[in-house]
Coordinates of N, CA and C in Angstrom, one line a residue:
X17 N 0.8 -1.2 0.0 CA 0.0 0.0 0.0 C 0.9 1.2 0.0
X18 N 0.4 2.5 -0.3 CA 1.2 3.7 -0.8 C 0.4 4.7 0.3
X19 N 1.1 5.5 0.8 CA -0.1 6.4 1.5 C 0.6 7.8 0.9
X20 N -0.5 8.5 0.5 CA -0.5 9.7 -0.6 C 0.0 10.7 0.8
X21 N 0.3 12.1 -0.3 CA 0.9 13.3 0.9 C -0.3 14.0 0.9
X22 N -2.1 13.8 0.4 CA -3.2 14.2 1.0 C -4.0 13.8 1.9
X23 N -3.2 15.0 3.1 CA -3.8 14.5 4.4 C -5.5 15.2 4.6
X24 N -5.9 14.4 5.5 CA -7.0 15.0 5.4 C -7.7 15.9 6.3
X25 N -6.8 15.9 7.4 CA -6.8 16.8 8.6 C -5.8 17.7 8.4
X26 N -6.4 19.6 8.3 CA -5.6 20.3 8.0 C -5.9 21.3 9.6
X27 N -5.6 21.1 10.5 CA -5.7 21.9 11.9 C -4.6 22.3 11.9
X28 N -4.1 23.9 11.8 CA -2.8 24.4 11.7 C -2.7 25.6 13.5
X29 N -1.8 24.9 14.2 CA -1.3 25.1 15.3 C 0.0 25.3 15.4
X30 N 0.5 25.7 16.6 CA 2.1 26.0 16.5 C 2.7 24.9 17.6
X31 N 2.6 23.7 17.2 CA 2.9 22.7 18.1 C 4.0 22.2 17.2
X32 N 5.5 21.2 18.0 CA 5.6 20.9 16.8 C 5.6 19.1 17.4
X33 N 5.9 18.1 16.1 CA 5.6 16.7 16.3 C 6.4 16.6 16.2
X34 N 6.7 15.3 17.1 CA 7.7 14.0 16.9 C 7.1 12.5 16.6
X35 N 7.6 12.2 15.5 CA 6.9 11.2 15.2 C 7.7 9.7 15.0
X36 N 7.0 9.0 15.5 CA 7.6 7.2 15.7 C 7.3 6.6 14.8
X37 N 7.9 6.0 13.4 CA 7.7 4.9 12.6 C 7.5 3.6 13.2
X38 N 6.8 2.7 13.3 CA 6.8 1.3 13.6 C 6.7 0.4 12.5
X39 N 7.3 -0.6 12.3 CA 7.5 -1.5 11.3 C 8.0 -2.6 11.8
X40 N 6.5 -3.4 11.7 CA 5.7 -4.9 12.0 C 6.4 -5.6 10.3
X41 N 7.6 -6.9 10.8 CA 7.6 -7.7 9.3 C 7.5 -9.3 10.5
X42 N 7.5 -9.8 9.1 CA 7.7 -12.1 9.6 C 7.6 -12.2 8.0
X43 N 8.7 -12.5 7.6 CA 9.3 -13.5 6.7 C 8.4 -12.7 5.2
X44 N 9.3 -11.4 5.7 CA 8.9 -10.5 4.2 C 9.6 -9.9 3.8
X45 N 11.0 -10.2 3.2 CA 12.3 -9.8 2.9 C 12.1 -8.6 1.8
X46 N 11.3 -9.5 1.1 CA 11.3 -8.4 0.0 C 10.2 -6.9 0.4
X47 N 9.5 -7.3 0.6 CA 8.5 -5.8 1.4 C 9.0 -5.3 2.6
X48 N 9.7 -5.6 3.5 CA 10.5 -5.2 3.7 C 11.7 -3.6 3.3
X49 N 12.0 -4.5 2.1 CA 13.2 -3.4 1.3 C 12.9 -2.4 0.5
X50 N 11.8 -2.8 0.6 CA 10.4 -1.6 -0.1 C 10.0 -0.4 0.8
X51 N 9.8 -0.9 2.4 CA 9.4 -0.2 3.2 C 11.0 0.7 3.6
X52 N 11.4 0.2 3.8 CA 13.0 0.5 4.2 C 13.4 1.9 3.4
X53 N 13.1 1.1 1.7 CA 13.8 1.9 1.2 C 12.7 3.6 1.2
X54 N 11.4 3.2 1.2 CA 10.7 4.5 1.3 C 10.8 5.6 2.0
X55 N 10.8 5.1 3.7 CA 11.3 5.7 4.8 C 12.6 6.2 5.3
X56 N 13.8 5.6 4.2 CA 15.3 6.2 4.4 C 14.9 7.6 2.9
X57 N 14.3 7.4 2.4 CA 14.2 8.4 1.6 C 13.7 9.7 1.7
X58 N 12.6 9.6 2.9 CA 12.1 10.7 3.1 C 12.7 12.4 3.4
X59 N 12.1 12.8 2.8 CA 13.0 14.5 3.3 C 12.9 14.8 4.2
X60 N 11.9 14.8 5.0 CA 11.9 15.1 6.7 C 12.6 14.0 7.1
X61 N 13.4 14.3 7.7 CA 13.7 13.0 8.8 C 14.3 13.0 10.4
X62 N 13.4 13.9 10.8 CA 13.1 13.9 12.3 C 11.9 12.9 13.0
X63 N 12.2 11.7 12.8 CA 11.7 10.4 13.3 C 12.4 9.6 13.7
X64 N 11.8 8.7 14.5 CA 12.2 7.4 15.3 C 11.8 6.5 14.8
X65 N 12.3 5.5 14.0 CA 12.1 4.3 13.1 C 12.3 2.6 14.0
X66 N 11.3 2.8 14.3 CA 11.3 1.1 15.3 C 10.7 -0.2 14.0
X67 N 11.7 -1.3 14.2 CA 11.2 -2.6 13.6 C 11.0 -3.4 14.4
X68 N 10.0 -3.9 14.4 CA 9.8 -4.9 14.9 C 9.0 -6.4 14.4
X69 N 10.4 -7.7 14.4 CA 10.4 -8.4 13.5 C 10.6 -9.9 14.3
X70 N 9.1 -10.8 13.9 CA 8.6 -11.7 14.1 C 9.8 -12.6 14.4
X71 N 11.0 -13.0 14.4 CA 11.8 -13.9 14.3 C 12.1 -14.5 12.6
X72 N 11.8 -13.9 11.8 CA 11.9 -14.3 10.4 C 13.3 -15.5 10.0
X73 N 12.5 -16.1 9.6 CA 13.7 -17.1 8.8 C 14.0 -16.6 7.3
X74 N 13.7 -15.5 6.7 CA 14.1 -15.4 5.4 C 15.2 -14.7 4.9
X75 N 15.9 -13.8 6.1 CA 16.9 -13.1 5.4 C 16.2 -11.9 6.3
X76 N 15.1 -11.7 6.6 CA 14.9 -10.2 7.6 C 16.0 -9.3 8.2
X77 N 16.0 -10.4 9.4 CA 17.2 -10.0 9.9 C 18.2 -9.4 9.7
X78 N 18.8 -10.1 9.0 CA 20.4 -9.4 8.1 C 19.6 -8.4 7.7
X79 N 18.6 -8.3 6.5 CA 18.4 -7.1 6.1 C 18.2 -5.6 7.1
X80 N 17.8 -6.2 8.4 CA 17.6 -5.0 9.3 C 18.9 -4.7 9.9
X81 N 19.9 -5.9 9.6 CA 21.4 -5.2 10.4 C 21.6 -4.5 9.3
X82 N 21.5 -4.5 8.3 CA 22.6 -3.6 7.1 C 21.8 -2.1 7.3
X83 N 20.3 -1.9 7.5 CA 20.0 -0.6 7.6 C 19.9 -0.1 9.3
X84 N 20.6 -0.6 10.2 CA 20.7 -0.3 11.8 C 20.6 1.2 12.2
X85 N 21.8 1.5 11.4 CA 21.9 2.8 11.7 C 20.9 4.1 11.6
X86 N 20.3 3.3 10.5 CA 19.3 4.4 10.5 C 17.3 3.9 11.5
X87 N 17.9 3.5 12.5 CA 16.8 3.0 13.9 C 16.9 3.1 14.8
X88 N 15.8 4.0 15.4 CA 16.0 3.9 17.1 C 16.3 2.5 18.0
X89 N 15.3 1.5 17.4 CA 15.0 0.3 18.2 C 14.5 -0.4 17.0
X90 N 15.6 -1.9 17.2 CA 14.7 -3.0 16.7 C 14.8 -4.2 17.3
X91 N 14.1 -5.1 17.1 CA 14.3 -6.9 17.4 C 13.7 -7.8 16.2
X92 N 14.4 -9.3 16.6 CA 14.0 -10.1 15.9 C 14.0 -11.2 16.8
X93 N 12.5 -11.5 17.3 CA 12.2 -12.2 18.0 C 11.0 -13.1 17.9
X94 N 10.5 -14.4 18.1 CA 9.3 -14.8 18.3 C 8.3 -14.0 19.3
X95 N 7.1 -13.5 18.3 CA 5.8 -12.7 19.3 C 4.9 -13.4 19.0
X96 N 3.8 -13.0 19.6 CA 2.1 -13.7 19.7 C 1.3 -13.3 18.5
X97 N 1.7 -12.7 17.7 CA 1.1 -12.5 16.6 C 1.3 -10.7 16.0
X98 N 0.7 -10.1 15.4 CA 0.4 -9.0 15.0 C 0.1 -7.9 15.7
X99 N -0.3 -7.9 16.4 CA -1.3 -7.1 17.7 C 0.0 -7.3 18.7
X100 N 0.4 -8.1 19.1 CA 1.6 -8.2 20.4 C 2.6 -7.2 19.8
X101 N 3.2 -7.6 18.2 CA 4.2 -7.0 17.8 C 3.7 -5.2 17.6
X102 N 2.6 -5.2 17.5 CA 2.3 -3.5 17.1 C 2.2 -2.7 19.0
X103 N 1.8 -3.8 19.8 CA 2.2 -3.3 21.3 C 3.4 -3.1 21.7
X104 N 4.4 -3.9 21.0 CA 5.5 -4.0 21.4 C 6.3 -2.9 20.9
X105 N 6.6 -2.3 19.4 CA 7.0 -1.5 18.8 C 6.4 -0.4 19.9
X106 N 5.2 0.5 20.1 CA 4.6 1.4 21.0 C 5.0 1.7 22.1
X107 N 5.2 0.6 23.0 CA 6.7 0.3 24.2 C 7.2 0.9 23.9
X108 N 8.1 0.6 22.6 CA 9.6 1.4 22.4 C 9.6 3.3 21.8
X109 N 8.6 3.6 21.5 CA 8.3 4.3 20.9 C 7.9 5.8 21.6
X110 N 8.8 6.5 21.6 CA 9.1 8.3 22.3 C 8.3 9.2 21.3
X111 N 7.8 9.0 20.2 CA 7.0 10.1 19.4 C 5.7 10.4 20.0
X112 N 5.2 11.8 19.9 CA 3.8 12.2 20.3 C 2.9 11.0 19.0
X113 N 3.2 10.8 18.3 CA 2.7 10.5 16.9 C 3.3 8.9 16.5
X114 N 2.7 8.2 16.0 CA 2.8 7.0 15.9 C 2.4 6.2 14.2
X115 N 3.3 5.9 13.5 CA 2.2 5.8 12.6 C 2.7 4.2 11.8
X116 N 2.3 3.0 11.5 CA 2.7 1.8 11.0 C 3.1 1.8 9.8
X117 N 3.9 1.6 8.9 CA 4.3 1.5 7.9 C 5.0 0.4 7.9
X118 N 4.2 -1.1 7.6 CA 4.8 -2.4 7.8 C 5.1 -2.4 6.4
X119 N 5.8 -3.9 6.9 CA 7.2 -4.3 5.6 C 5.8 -4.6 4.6
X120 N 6.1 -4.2 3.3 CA 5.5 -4.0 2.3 C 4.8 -2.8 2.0
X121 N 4.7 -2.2 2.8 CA 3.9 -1.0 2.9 C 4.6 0.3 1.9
X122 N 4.7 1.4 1.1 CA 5.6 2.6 1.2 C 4.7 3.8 1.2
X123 N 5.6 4.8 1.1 CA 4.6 6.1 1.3 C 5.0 6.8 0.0
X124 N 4.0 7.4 -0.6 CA 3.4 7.4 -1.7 C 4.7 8.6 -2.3
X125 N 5.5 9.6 -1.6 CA 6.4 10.4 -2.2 C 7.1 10.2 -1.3
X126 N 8.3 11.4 -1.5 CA 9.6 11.9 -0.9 C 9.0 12.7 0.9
X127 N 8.0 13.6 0.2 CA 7.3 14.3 0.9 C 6.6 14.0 1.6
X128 N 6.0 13.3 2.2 CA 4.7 12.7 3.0 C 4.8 13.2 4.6
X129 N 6.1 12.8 5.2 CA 6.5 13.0 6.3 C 6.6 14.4 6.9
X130 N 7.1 15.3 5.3 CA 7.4 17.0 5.7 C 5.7 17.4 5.3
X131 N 5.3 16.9 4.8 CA 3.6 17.4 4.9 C 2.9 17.2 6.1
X132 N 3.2 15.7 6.8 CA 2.7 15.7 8.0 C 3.0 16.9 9.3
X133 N 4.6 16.9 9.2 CA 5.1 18.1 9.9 C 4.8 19.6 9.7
X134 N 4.1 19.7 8.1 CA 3.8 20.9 8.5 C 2.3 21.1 8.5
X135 N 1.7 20.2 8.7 CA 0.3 20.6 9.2 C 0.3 21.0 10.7
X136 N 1.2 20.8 11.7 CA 1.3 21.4 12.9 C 0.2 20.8 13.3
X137 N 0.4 20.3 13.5 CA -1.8 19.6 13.8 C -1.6 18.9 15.4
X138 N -2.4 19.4 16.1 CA -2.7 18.7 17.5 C -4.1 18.1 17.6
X139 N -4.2 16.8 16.3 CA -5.4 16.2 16.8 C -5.4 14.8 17.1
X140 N -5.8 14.3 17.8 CA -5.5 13.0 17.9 C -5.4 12.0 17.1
X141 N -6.0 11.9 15.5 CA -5.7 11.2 14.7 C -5.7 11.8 13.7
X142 N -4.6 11.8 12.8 CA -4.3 12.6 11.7 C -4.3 11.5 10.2
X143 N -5.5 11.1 9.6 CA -6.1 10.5 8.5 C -5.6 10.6 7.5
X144 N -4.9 10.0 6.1 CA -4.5 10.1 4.8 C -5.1 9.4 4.1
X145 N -4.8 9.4 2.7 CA -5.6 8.8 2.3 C -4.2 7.4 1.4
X146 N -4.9 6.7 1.7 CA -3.9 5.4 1.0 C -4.6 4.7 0.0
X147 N -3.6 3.9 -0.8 CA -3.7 3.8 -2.3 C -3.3 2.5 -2.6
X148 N -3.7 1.9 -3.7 CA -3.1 0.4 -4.4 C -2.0 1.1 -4.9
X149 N -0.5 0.5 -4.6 CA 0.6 0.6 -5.3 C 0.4 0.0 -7.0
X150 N -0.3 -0.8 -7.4 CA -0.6 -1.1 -9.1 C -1.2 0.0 -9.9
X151 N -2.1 0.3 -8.9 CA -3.3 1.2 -9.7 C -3.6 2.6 -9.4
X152 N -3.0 2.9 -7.9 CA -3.2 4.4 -7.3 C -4.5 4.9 -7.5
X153 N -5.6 3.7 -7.0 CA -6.8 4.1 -6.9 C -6.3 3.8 -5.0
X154 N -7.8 4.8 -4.4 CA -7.9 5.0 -2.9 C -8.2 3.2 -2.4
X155 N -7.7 3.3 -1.1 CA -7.7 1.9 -0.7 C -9.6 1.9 -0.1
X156 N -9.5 2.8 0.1 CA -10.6 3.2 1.0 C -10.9 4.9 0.7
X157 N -12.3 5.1 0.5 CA -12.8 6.6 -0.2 C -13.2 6.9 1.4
X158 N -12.5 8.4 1.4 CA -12.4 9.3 2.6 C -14.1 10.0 2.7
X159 N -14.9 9.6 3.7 CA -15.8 10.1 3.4 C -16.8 11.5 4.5
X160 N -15.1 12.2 4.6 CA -15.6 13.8 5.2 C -15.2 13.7 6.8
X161 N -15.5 12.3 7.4 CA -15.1 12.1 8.7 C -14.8 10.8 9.2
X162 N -14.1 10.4 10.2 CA -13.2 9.6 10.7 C -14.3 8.8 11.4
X163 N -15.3 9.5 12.0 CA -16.4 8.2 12.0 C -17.2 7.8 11.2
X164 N -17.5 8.3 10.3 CA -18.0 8.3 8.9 C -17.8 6.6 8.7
X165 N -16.1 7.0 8.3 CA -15.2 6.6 7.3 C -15.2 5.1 8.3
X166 N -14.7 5.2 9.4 CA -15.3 3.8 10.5 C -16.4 2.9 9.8
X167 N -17.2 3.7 9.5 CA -18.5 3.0 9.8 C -18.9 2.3 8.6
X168 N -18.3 3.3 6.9 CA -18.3 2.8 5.5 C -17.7 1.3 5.6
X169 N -16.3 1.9 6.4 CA -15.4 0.7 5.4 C -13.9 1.0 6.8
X170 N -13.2 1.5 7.2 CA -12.3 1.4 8.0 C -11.2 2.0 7.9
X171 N -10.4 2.4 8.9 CA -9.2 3.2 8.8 C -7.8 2.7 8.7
X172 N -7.1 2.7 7.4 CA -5.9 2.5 7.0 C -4.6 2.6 8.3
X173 N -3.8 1.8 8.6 CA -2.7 2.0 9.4 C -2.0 2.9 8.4
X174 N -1.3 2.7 7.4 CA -0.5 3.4 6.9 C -0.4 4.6 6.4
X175 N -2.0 5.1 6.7 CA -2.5 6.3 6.4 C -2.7 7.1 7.3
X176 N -2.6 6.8 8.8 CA -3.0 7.1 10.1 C -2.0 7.2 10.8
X177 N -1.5 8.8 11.5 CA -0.7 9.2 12.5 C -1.9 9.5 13.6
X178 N -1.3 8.5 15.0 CA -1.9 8.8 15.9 C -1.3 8.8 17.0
X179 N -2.0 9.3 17.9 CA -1.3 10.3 19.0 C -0.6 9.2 20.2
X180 N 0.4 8.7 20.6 CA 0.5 7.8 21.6 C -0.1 7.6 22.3
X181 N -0.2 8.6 23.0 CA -1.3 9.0 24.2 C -2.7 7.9 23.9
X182 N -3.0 7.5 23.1 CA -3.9 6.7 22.5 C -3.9 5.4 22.7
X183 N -2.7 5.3 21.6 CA -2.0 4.0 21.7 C -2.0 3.2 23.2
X184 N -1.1 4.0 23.9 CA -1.5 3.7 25.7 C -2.3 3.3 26.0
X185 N -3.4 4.4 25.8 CA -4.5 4.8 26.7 C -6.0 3.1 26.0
X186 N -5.3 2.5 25.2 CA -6.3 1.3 24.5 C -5.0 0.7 23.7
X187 N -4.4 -0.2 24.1 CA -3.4 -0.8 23.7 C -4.2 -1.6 22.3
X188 N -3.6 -2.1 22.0 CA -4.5 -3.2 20.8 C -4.5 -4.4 22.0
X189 N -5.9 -5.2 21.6 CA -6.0 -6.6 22.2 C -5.4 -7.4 21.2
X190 N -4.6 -8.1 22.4 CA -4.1 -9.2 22.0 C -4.9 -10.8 21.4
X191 N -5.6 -10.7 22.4 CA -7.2 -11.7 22.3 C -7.4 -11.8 20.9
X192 N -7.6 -10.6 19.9 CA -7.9 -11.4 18.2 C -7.3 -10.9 17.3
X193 N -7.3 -12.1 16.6 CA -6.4 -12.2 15.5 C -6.3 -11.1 14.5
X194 N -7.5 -10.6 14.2 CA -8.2 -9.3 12.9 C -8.4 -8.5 13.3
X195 N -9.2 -8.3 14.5 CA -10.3 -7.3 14.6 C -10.1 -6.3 15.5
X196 N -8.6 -6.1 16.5 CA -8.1 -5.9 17.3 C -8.2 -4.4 16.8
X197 N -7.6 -3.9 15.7 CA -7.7 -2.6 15.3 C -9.2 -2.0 15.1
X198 N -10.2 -2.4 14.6 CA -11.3 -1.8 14.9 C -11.8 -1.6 16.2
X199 N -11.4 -2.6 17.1 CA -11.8 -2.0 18.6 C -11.0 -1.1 18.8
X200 N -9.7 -0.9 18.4 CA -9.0 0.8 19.2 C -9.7 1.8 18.1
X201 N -10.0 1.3 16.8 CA -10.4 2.4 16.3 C -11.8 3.1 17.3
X202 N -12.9 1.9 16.9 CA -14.0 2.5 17.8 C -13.8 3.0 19.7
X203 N -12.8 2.3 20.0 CA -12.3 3.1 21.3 C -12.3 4.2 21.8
X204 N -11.4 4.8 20.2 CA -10.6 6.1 20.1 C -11.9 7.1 19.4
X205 N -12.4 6.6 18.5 CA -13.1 7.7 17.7 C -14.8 8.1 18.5
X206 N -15.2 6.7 19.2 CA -16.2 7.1 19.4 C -16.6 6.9 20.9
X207 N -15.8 5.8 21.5 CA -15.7 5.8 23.0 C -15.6 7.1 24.1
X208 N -14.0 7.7 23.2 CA -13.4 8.6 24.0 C -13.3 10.3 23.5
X209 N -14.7 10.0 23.0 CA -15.3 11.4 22.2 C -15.5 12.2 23.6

């Protein structure tokens, strides 16, 4: 998936962000080097880049020693699934802002990150809109609001900077396998309204 530099929350404040990359892989060498290579590219690069990697047998590993330097924190370890590993990365993770960009995933320009930074934005979830890397059609059509958008069809990780404070405050359940992200979505959007 690609996530475009049209964000859809434009709140212009004089705050400024720090934001945390997390990157969830297991035995995805090649998407991986896709994601890697997107996020070393970027022109902003006042972020904290955490990997965090299932124990992969395919070559992962090595591939995350060769780009080390450019990471706050990584591991390559056996976790409980998907949901454990996206708790785990959050642990490590010092940004006001949080946003997933798993192995396969890239962001859609150079720019993405300095767009986020300059919307100044103090809202708790800051929305993009994300795209099929084949076709650069929307993965999901943005429809005016975040509970809306809940309710159509669901909120892209790759597209979504959200506030730690969040992340904390409704960890993902570990308990299921899929659906773990729709309960922090509805947690966040409509619980803790």
């Amino acid at each position: 998936m690609l996530v475009t530099g049209d964000f859809l929350n434009e709140v212009k404040t004089t705050s400024y962000m720090k934001l945390s990359i997390i990157t969830i892989n297991y035995n995805n060498k090649l998407g991986l080097q896709k994601t890697i290579d997107s996020v070393i590219c970027q022109t902003w690069k006042d972020y904290e880049w955490i990997i965090i990697d299932g124990g992969s047998t395919d070559g992962s590993r090595e591939l995350i020693e060769q780009y080390q330097q450019y990471l706050a924190y990584w591991c390559s370890e056996p976790d409980k699934g998907v949901y454990h590993a996206m708790n785990k990365g959050v642990s490590k993770a010092s940004g006001d802002y949080v946003n997933f960009m798993n192995s396969g995933d890239t962001y859609y320009d150079k720019s993405v990150l300095q767009k986020i930074d300059d919307l100044n934005s103090q809202a708790d979830i800051i929305s993009g809109k994300t795209v099929h890397t084949d076709s650069l059609k929307p993965l999901f059509q943005y429809n005016g609001s975040l509970l809306i958008q809940l309710y159509v069809t669901t909120i892209s990780h790759q597209g979504a900077f959200v506030k730690k404070t969040l992340l904390n405050k409704y960890p993902y359940d570990e308990n299921f396998k899929i659906v773990s992200d729709w309960k922090f979505w509805l947690q966040t959007i409509i619980w803790d309204l």
